[in-house]
Short mmCIF file of C-alpha atoms in Angstrom, two decimals:
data_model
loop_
_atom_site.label_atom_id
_atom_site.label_comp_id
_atom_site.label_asym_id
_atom_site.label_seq_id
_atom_site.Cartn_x
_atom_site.Cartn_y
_atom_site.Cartn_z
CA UNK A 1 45.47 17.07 15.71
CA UNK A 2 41.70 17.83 14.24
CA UNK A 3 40.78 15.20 16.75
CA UNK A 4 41.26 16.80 19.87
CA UNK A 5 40.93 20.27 18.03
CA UNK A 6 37.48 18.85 17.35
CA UNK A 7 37.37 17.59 21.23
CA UNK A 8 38.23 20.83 22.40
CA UNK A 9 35.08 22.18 20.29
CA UNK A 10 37.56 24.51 18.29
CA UNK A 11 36.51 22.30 14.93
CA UNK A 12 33.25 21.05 13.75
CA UNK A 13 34.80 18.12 12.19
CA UNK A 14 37.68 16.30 12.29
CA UNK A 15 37.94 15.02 8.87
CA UNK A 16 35.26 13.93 6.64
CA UNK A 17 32.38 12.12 8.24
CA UNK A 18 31.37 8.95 7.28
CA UNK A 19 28.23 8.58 4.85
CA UNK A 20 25.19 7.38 6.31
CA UNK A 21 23.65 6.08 3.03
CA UNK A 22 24.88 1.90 4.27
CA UNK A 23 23.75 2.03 7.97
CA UNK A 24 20.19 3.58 6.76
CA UNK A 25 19.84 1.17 3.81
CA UNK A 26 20.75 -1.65 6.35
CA UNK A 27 18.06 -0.08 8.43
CA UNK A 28 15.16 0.09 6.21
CA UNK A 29 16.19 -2.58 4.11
CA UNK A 30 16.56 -5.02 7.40
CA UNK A 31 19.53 -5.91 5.80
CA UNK A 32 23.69 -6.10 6.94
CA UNK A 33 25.75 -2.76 6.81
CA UNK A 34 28.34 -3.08 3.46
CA UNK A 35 31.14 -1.27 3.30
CA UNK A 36 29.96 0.10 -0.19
CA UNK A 37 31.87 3.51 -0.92
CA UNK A 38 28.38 5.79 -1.59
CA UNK A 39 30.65 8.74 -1.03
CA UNK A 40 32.85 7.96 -3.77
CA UNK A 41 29.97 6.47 -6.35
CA UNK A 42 27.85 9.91 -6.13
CA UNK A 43 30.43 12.02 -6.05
CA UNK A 44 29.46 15.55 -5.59
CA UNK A 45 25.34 14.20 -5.22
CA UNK A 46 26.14 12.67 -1.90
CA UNK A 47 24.97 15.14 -0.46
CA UNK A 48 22.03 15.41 -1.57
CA UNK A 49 21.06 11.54 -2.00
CA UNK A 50 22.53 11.54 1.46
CA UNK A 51 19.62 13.55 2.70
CA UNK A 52 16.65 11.71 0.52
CA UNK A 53 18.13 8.92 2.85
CA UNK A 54 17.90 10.54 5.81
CA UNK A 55 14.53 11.33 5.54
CA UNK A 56 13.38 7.84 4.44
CA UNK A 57 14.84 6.75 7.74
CA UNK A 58 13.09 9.58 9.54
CA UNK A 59 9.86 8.13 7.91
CA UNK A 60 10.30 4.52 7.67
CA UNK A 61 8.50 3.94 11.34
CA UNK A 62 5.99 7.17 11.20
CA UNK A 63 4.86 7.23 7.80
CA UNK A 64 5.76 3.94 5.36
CA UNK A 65 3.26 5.67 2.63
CA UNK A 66 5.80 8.41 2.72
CA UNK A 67 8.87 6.65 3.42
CA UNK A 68 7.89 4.82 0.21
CA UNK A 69 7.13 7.95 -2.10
CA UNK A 70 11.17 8.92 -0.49
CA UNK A 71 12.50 5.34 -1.12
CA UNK A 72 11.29 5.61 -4.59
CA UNK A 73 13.18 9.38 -4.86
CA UNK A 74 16.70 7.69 -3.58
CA UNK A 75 15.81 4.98 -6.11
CA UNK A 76 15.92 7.22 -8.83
CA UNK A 77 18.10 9.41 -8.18
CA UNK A 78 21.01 6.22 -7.52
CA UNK A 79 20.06 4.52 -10.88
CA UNK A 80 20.48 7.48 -12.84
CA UNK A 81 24.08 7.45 -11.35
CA UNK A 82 24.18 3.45 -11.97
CA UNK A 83 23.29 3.51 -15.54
CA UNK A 84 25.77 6.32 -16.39
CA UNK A 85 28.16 4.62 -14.73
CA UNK A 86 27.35 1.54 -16.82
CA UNK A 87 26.27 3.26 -20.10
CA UNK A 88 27.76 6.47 -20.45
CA UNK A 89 26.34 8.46 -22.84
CA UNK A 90 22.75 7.22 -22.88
CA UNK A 91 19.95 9.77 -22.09
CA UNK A 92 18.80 8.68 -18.57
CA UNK A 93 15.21 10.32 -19.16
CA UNK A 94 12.28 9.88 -16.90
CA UNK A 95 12.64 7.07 -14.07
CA UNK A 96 9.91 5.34 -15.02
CA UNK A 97 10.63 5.14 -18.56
CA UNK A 98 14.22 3.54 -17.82
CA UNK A 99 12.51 1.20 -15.54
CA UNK A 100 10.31 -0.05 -18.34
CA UNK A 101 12.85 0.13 -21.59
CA UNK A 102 16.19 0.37 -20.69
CA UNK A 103 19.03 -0.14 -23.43
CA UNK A 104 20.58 -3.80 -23.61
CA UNK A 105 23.62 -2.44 -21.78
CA UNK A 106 21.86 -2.01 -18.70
CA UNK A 107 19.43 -4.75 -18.50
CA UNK A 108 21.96 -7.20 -19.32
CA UNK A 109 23.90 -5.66 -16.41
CA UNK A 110 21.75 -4.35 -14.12
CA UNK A 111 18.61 -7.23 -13.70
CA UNK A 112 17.96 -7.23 -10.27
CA UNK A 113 17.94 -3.55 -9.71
CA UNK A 114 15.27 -3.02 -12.11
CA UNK A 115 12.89 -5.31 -11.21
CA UNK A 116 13.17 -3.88 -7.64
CA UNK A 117 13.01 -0.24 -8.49
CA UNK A 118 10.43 -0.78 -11.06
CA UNK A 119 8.65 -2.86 -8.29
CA UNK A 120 9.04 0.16 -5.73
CA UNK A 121 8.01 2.51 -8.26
CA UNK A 122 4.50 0.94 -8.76
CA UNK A 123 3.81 0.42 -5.72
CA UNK A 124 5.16 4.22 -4.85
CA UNK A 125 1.79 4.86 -7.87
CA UNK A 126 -0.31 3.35 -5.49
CA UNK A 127 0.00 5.72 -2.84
CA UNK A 128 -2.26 8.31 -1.68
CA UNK A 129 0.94 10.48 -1.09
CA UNK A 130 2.51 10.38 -4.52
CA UNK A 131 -1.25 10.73 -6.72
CA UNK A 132 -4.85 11.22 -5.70
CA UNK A 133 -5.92 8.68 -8.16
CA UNK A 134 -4.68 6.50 -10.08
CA UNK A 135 -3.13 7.51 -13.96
CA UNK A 136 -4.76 4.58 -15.54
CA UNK A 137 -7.41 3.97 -14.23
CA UNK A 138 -8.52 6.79 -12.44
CA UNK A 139 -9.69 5.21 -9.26
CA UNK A 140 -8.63 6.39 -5.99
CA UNK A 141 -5.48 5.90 -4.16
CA UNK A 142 -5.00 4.57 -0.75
CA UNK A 143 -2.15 5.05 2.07
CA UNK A 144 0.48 2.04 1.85
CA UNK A 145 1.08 -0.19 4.94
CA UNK A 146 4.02 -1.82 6.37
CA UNK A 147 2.49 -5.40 4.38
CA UNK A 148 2.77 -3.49 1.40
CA UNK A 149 6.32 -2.63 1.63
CA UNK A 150 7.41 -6.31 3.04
CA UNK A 151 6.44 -7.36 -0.39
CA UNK A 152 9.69 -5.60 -2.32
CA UNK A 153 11.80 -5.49 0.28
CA UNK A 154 13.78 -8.56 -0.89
CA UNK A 155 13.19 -6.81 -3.97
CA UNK A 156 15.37 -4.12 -3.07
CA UNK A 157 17.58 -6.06 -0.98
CA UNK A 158 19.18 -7.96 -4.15
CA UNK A 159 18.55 -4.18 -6.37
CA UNK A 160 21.24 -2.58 -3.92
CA UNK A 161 23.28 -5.54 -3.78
CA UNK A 162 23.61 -6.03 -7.06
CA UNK A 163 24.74 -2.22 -7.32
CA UNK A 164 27.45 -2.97 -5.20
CA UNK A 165 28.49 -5.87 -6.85
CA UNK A 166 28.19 -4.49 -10.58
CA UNK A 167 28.66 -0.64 -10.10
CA UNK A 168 32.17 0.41 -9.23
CA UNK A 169 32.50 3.36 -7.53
#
């Protein structure tokens, strides 16, 4: 019935939609659609992380240097869901510092998905978007190119993958 409701432009919707997190990752990630349920893994965040998606699509052909700084904010924000759902109770903290020393728990479960965020999130340090200059050394930043991001891409490819594997939803 919401169908041709919907059809009949009485509805907006007919049902829930379907999330675009897989077909954007797929995108950007030059990688096959899963079937990974994002909706039910983020719960109430979907939303949200479902937008930070969005707009690293939007960017991912205009701007990479920004589409990186955006990757790197959907990065975070899903491992902070991962490692709750894989050790709850543990203070997520500041992305980077999970990145660099999470508990035994996680690295023992999650391997691939930090060395792929925590490569994204250095490069993402590089970038004239993110920081003027750089916090350890001080020296200037530059805008990312496309060569840049073709470098963790396979990175990330096995980070989500193994999220879908290991994470369940």
């Amino acid at each position: 019935g919401k169908v041709a409701l919907r059809a009949a432009g009485v509805v907006k919707t007919a049902g829930q939609p379907a999330s675009l997190i897989n077909p954007i990752l797929a995108y950007v990630l030059r990688s096959s659609i899963s079937t990974y349920d994002w909706k039910k893994l983020l719960g109430r965040k979907h939303r949200q992380a479902e937008r930070i998606a969005i707009s690293v699509k939007q960017q991912f052909e205009a701007d990479i240097d920004v589409c990186i700084v955006r990757l790197d904010s959907f990065a975070d924000f899903v491992c902070e869901i991962a490692v709750s759902r894989i050790s709850p109770g543990w203070n997520y903290g500041k992305f980077g510092v999970v990145l660099n020393s999470p508990n035994a728990t996680v690295r023992a479960a999650l391997p691939d998905m930090l060395i792929g965020f925590k490569a994204l999130h250095q490069l993402r340090l590089k970038s004239l978007t993110a920081h003027p200059r750089s916090q350890r050394t001080g020296t200037g930043t530059r805008r990312l190119k496309h060569r840049d991001y073709s470098i963790v891409r396979p990175l990330l490819v096995r980070a989500f993958s193994e999220i879908e594997r290991v994470v369940v939803p």
